[in-house]
XYZ file of C-alpha atoms in Angstrom:
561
model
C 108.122 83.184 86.815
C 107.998 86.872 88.191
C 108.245 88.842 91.531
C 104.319 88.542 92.025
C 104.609 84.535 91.910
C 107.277 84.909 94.735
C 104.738 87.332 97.192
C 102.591 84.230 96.325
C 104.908 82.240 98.117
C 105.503 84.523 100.826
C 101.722 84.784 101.759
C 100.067 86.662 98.806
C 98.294 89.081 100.282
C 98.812 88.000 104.012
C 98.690 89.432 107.673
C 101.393 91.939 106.653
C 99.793 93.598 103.018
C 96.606 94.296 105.075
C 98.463 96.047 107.477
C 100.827 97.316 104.753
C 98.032 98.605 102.402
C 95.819 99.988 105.378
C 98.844 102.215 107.007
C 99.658 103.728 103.301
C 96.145 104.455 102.822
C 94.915 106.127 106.188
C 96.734 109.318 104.855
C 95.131 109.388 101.955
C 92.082 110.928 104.153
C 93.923 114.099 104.617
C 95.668 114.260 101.645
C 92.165 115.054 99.819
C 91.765 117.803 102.523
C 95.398 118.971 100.985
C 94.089 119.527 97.962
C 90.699 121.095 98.299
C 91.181 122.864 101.088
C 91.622 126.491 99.929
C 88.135 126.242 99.754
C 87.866 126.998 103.086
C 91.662 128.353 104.407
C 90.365 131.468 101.563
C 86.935 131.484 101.873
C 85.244 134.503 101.254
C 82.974 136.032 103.744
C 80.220 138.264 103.237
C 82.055 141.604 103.198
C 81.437 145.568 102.347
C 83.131 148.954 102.934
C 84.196 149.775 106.365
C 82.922 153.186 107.519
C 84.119 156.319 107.888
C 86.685 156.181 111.584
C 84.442 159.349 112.773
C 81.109 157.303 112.477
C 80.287 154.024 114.982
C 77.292 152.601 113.449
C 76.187 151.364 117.389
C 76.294 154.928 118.507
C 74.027 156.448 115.145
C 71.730 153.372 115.829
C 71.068 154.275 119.216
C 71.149 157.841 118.315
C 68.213 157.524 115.694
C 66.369 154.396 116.809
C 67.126 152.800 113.795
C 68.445 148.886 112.672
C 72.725 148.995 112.000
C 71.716 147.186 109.072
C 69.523 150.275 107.701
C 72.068 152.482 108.818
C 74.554 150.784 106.509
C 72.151 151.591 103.765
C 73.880 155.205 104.111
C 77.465 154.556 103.705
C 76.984 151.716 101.063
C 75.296 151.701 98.398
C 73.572 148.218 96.681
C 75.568 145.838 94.252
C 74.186 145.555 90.990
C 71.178 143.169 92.029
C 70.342 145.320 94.156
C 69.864 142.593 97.275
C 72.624 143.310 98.559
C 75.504 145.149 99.716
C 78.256 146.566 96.992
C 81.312 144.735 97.980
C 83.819 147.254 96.617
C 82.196 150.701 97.273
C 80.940 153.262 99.128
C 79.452 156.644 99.632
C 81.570 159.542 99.425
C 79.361 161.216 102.125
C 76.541 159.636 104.618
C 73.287 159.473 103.008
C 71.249 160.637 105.630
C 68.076 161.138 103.171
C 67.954 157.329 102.723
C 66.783 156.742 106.500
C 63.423 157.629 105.235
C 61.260 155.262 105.112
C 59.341 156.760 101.883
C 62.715 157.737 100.033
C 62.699 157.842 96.547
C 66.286 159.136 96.191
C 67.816 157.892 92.587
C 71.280 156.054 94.600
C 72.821 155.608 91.190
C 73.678 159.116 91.023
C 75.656 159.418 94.314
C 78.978 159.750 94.284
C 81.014 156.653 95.464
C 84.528 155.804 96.425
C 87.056 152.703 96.843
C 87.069 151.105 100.410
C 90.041 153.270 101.750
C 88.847 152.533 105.394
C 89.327 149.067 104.781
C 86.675 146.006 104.401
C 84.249 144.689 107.555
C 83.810 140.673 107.336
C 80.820 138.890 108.738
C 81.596 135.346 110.870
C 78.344 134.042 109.444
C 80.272 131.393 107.842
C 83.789 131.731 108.501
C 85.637 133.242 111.900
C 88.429 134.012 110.417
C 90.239 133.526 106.907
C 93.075 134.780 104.948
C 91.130 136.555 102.720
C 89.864 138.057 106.417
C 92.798 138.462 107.230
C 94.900 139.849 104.238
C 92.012 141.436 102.836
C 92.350 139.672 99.546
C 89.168 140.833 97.846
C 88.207 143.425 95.244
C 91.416 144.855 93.378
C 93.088 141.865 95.378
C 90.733 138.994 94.918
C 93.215 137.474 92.228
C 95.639 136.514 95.075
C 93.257 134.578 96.642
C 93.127 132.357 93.142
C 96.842 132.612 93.178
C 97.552 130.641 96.557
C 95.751 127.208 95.077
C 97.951 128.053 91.750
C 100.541 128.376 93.764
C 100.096 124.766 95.678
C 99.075 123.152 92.553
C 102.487 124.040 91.144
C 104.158 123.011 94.249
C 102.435 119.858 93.594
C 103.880 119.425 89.988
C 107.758 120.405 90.858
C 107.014 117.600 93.741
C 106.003 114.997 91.442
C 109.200 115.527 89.076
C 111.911 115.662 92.176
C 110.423 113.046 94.390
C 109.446 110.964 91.632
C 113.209 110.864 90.684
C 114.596 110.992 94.173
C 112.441 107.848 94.927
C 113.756 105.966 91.848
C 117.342 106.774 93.102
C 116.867 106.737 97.126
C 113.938 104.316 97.496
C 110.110 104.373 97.826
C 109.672 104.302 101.712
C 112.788 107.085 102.190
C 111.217 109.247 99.993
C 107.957 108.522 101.606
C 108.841 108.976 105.214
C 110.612 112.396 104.485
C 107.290 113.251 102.483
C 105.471 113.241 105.981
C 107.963 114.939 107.995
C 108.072 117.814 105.464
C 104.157 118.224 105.334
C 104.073 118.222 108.953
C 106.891 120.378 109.455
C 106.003 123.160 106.815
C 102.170 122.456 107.293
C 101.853 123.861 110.292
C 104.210 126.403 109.738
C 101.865 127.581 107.419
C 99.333 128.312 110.047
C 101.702 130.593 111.822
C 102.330 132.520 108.769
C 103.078 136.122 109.452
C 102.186 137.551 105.605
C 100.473 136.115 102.615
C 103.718 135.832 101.121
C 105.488 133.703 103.669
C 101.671 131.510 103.343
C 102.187 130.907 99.389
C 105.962 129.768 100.020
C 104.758 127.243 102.806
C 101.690 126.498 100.447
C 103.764 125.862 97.625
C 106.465 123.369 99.779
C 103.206 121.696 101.342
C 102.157 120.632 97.580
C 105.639 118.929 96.948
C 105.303 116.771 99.820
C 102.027 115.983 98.887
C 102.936 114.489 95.567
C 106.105 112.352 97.689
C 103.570 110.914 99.640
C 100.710 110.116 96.929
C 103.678 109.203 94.975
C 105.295 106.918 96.598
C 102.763 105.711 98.749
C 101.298 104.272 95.784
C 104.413 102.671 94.476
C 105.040 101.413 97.858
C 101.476 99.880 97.973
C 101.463 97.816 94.258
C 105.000 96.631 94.330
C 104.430 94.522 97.548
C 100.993 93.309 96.623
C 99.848 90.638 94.229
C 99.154 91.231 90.905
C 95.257 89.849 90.591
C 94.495 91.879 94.271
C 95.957 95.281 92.114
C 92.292 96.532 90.445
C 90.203 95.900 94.502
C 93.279 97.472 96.248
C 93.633 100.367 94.009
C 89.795 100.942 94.141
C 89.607 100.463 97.077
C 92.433 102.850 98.093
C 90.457 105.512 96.534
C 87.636 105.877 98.570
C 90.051 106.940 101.320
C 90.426 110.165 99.206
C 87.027 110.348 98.624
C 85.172 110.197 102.435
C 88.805 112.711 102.736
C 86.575 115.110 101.162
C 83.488 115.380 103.700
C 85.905 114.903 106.508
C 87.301 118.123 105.462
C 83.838 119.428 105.590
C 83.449 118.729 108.620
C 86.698 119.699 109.907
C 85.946 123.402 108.482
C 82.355 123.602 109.846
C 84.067 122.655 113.291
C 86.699 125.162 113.431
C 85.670 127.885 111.433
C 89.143 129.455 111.641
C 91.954 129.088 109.247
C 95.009 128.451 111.025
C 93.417 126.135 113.346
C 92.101 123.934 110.161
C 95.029 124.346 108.894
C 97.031 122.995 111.687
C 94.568 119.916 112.434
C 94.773 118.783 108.579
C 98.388 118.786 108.822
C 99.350 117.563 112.358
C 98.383 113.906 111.635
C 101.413 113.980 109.560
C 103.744 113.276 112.336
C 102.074 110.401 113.748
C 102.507 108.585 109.559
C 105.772 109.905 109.918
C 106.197 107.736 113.328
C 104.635 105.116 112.140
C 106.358 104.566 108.276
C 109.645 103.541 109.473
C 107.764 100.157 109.881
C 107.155 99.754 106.517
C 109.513 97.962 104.274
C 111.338 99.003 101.514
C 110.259 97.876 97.614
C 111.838 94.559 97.565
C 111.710 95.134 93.107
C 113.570 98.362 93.560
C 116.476 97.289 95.985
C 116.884 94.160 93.353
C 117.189 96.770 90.603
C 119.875 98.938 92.478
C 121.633 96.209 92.989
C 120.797 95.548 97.289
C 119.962 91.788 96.784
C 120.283 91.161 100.340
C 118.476 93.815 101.889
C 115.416 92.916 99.554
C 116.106 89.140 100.804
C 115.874 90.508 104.328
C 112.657 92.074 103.788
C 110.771 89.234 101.787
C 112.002 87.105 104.801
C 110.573 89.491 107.125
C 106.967 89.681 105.084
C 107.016 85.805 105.009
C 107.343 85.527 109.195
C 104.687 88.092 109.184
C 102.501 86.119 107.025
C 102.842 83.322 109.335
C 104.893 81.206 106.373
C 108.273 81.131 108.264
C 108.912 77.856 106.489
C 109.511 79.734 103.096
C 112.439 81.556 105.160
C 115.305 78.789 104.262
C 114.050 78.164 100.664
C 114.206 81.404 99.225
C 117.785 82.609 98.413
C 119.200 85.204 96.774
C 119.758 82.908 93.996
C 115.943 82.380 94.046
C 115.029 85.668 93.858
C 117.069 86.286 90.951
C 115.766 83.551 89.116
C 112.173 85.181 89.960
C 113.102 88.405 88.644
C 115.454 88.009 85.487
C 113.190 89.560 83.377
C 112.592 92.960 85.469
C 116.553 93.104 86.079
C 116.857 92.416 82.149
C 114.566 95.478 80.896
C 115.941 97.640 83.811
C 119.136 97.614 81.381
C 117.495 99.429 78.806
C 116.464 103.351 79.689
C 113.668 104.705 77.588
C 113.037 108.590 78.445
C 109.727 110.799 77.887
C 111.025 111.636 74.205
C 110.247 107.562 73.398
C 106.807 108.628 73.937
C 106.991 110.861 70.611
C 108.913 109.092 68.785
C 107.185 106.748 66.522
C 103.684 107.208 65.165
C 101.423 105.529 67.671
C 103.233 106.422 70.810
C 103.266 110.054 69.676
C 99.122 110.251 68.675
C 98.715 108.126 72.138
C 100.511 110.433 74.268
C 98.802 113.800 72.402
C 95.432 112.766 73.037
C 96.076 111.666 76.411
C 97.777 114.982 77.442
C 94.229 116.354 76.309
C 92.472 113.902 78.309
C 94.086 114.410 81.307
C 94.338 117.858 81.436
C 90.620 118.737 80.610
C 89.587 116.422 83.377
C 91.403 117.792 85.780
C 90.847 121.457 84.719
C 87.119 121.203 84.671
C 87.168 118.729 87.833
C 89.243 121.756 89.870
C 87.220 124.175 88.277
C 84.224 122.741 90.276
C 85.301 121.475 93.213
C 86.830 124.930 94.041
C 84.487 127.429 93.664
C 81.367 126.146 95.584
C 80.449 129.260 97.079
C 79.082 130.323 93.611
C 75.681 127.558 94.235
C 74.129 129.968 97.133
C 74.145 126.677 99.308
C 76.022 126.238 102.603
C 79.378 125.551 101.184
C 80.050 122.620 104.066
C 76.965 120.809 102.410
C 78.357 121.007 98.807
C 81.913 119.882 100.299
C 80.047 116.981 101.952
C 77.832 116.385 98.750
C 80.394 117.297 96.184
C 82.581 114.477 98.193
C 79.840 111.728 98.526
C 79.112 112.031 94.365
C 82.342 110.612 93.747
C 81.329 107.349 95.412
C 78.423 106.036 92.799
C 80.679 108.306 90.314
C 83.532 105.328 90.340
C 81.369 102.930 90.584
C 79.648 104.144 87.661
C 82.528 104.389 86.059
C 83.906 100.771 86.428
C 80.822 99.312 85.447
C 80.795 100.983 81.791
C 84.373 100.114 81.321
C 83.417 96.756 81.155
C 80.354 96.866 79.045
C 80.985 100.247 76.836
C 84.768 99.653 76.531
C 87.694 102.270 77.303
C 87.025 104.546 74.465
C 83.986 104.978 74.748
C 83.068 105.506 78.115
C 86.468 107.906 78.700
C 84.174 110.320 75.657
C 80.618 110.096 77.170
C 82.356 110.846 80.809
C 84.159 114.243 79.180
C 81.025 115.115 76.630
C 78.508 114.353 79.360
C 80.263 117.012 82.012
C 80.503 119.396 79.021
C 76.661 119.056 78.538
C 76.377 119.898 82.301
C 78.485 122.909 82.843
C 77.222 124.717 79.519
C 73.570 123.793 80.948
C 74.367 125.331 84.313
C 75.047 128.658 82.887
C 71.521 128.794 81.702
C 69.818 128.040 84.975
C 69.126 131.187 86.805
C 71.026 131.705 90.209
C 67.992 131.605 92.204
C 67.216 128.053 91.340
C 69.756 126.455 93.953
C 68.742 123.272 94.080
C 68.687 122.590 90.224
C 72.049 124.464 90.424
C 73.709 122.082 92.713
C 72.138 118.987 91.419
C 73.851 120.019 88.177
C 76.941 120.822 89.607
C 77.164 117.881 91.264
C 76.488 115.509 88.017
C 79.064 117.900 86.263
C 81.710 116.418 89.467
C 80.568 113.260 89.035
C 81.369 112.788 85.605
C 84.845 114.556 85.657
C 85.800 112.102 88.656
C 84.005 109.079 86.486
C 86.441 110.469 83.788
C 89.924 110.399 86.094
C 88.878 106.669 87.221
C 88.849 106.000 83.763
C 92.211 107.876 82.445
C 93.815 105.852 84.705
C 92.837 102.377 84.052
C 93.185 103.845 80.191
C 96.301 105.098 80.353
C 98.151 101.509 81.849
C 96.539 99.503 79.556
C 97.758 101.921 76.216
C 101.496 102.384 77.213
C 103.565 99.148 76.936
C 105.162 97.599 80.019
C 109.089 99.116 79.148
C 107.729 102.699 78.874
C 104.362 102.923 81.404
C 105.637 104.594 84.239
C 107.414 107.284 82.420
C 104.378 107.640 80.135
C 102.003 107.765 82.918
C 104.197 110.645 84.604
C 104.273 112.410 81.445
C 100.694 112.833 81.025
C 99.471 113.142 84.736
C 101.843 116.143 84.492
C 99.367 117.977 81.793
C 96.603 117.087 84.590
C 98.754 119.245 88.001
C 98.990 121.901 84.759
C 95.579 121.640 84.632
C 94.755 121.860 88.230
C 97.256 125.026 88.314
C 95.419 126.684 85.166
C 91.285 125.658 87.137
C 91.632 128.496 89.856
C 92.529 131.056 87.621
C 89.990 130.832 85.215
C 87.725 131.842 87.832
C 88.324 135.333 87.532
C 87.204 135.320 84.133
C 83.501 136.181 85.686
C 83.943 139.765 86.412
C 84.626 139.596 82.618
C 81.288 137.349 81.881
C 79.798 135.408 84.586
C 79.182 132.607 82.256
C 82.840 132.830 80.964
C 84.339 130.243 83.365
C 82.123 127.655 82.299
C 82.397 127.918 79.167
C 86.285 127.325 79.313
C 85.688 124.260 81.404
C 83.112 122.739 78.985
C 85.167 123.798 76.019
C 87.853 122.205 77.712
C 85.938 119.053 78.326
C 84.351 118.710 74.550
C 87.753 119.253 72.944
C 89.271 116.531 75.449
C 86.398 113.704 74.408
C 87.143 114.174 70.887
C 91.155 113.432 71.143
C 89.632 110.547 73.208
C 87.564 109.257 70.458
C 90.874 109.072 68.323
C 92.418 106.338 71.507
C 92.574 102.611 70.353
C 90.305 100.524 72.386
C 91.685 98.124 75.351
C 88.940 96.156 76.218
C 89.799 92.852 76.248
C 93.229 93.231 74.855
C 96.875 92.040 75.736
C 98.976 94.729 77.708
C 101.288 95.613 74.991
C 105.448 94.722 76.268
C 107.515 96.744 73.740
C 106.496 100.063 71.548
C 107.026 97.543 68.723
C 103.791 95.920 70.329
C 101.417 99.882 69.969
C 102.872 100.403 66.281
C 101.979 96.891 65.599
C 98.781 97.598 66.957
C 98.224 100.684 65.134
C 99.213 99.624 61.598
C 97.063 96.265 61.510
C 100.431 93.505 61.425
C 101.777 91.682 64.351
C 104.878 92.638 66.380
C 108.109 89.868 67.106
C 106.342 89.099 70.397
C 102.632 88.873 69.288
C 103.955 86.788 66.464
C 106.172 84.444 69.327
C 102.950 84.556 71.543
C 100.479 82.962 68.318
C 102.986 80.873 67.107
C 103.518 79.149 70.586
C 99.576 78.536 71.000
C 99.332 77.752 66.971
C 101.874 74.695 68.050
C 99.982 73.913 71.353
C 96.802 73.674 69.102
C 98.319 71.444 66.912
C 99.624 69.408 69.832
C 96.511 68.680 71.169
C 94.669 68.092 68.011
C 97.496 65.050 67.540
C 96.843 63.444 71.071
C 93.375 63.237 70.204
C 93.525 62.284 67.090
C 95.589 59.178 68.457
């Protein structure tokens, strides 16, 4: 008998894990907002040259009867479409010639300069922004790249110490600190004085994001049942996704950076009021040796669940006798080196670190550049976050019929497909350009839905949360490395994509080399993968057919009698 046979006992998944699992979850709205939303905090706005100080474009327009936006036609000259506005130059001197309406003037000629008066933004789609506000375009549009880089890798240095820190100080400690420090240094970050001072609160943001996706999580499965796990976890999911369009509309309320960056963030002090209800993992106080406190809190689920009767019969004696196994293989300390040591672990864990770091490099490199689509970019937030809904259900529907394998390589070759036939659809075809786009999203989110089922069922039971650690660490590297690809297209505008399909093609081969799962025992010991890998049958498999060999045989005698 186990721990999950005693939350049986104590109300399976009662009064108290609906109210448990909905609390964990409601944050999980914002935390998508977390994630995505220098899409919006640095938007760009359409921008050009400021001109001369001695000039005021109201004054000339009134002066010679003429449009401001003809007038600008004289200080700037046109990108390289020709459509529009250059973004990075301007005239040396006013080119008063081009208010004709008949001028034939040859504008490639003229002599042009950098914007050393500075850059005018319009508020067509954004009030105010810090690339507004730091001017972090032309010569400086790399730092706007760099502040998601920089959160990303807050993210990952959160997800090593508070993954730790919660294994030594608890889930729901870890947790509740989580949301006081995203509060706190949240909205600090909207009252950031310099870009610098932004990146530093950016960067401490993204650590407290991984505590609380972290151990939220952890919090979540250890005090549910083990057959509610795969609707829970599903479930839990679409919190982050409908996260997505609330951020949309969020930004298309506001408009202004340090407002939406203060309303994403300020929530985080009411789930910092409210977590101190929650109780602590009654596995992980058994582990570190606080018996009674974990008896305290099973007999404070059971009252909750209405089954106050089970208060008297379960001891500590009991709950030992329900755990012996966990407090058993907690005696034995396996380390991310286990998962390169033999053979199978070591092919495993290479082709996952592929997996998961193409799908999250091509998934960022979408979701964070939708400005490029020429559509409104609140409607391909909204969009981009309503794909992922069929997206994961897509995805757990082939798992069952296609198998892990499989479906984890048609999710990453199918996204490829997309992205490399985006670059060939001309960027006045918008809708065929965001239809794309979003089928390229929807497979790289089909593919994380998939990773992570993949991933539990190919690590054995002494080594999967230190194996899934490992390799969700190559996806935050991934996630760091999306942003600044993006740069690439002043290079080759088709340059970016190309790196994210390569990315993706490269990843669904490594996942063609994965055993399958479908259908098949979670492996215990590493004994159990090599075993798997080399065709025999490990100590335990052998245990496990041996045992049902001599049931067989038992029940073939009673009926032959």
């Amino acid at each position: 008998m186990g721990f999950a046979e005693l939350l049986d006992e104590v109300g399976g998944f009662g009064r108290y894990q609906w109210i448990h699992v909905t609390l964990i979850s409601l944050p999980g709205l914002l935390m998508a907002s977390q994630n995505l939303l220098n899409n919006f905090v640095s938007g760009v706005p359409t921008h050009y040259c400021s001109i001369p100080a001695n000039h005021s474009l109201s004054n000339l327009s009134h002066l010679h009867q003429v449009d401001e936006k003809q007038l600008l036609k004289m200080f700037i000259p046109p990108d390289s479409s020709g459509n529009r506005l250059a973004r990075c130059r301007r005239y040396a001197n006013p080119q008063w010639q081009l208010l004709a309406a008949n001028s034939s003037t040859n504008v490639s000629h003229l002599e042009t300069e950098d914007c050393i008066d500075g850059w005018t933004f319009e508020q067509s789609d954004f009030l105010a922004t810090t690339v507004s506000e730091w001017s972090l375009v032309c010569s400086l549009r790399p730092l706007k790249q760099m502040i998601q880089t920089i959160y990303m890798g807050g993210v990952l240095t959160g997800a090593i110490v508070y993954g730790s820190l919660s294994d030594r100080f608890g889930r729901r400690s870890v947790l509740i600190w989580s949301y006081l420090q995203l509060a706190v240094l949240g909205c600090s970050s909207a009252l950031s004085p310099t870009y610098s001072t932004y990146c530093i609160f950016r960067f401490l943001s993204g650590m407290a994001v991984s505590g609380v996706i972290i151990n939220g999580v952890s919090l979540k499965v250890e005090w549910i049942t083990t057959k509610t796990r795969t609707v829970v976890g599903t479930l839990s999911s679409f919190f982050f996704t409908f996260g997505q369009m609330v951020l949309a509309g969020l930004a298309y309320w506001l408009r202004d950076w340090r407002k939406l960056q203060m309303v994403v963030c300020a929530p985080n002090f009411l789930f910092f009021a409210y977590s101190w209800w929650y109780s602590e993992s009654a596995r992980w106080l058994v582990l570190n040796q606080r018996s009674e406190d974990a008896l305290k809190s099973l007999h404070r689920v059971a009252r909750i669940n209405g089954k106050s009767e089970m208060i008297d019969k379960i001891t500590v004696e009991v709950l030992h006798s329900h755990m012996n196994k966990e407090i058993e293989s907690a005696r034995s300390t396996f380390t991310m080196f286990d998962l390169l040591r033999t053979p199978g672990m070591r092919r495993i864990s290479i082709c996952l670190m592929a997996v998961w770091f193409s799908t999250s490099f091509a998934y960022y490199g979408l979701a964070m550049d939708l400005q490029k689509f020429g559509v409104s970019i609140y409607l391909m937030q909204i969009i981009f976050g309503a794909v992922d809904i069929p997206a994961k259900l897509f995805a757990l529907g082939i798992l069952s019929y296609l198998g892990r394998r499989v479906s984890q390589a048609v999710c990453l070759f199918f996204s490829a497909a997309i992205i490399f036939a985006n670059i060939f659809v001309p960027t006045d075809m918008q809708t065929l350009r965001t239809t794309l786009a979003c089928l390229g999203k929807a497979f790289t989110s089909a593919s994380f839905t998939t990773v992570y089922l993949y991933t539990g069922e190919l690590y054995p039971t002494v080594i999967r949360q230190t194996g899934m650690g490992f390799v969700s660490t190559m996806a935050r590297i991934g996630s760091m490395a999306a942003p600044a690809v993006l740069i690439l297209d002043e290079v080759l505008p088709a340059l970016p994509s190309l790196v994210y399909g390569g990315s993706a093609v490269l990843a669904g081969c490594f996942a063609c080399f994965l055993p399958e799962t479908l259908n098949v025992p979670l492996p215990d010991t590493i004994e159990d993968v090599e075993a798997r890998w080399s065709g025999r049958r490990s100590a335990s498999q052998q245990e496990c057919v041996a045992l049902k060999e001599l049931k067989e045989a038992e029940e073939s005698g009673l009926n032959a009698l």
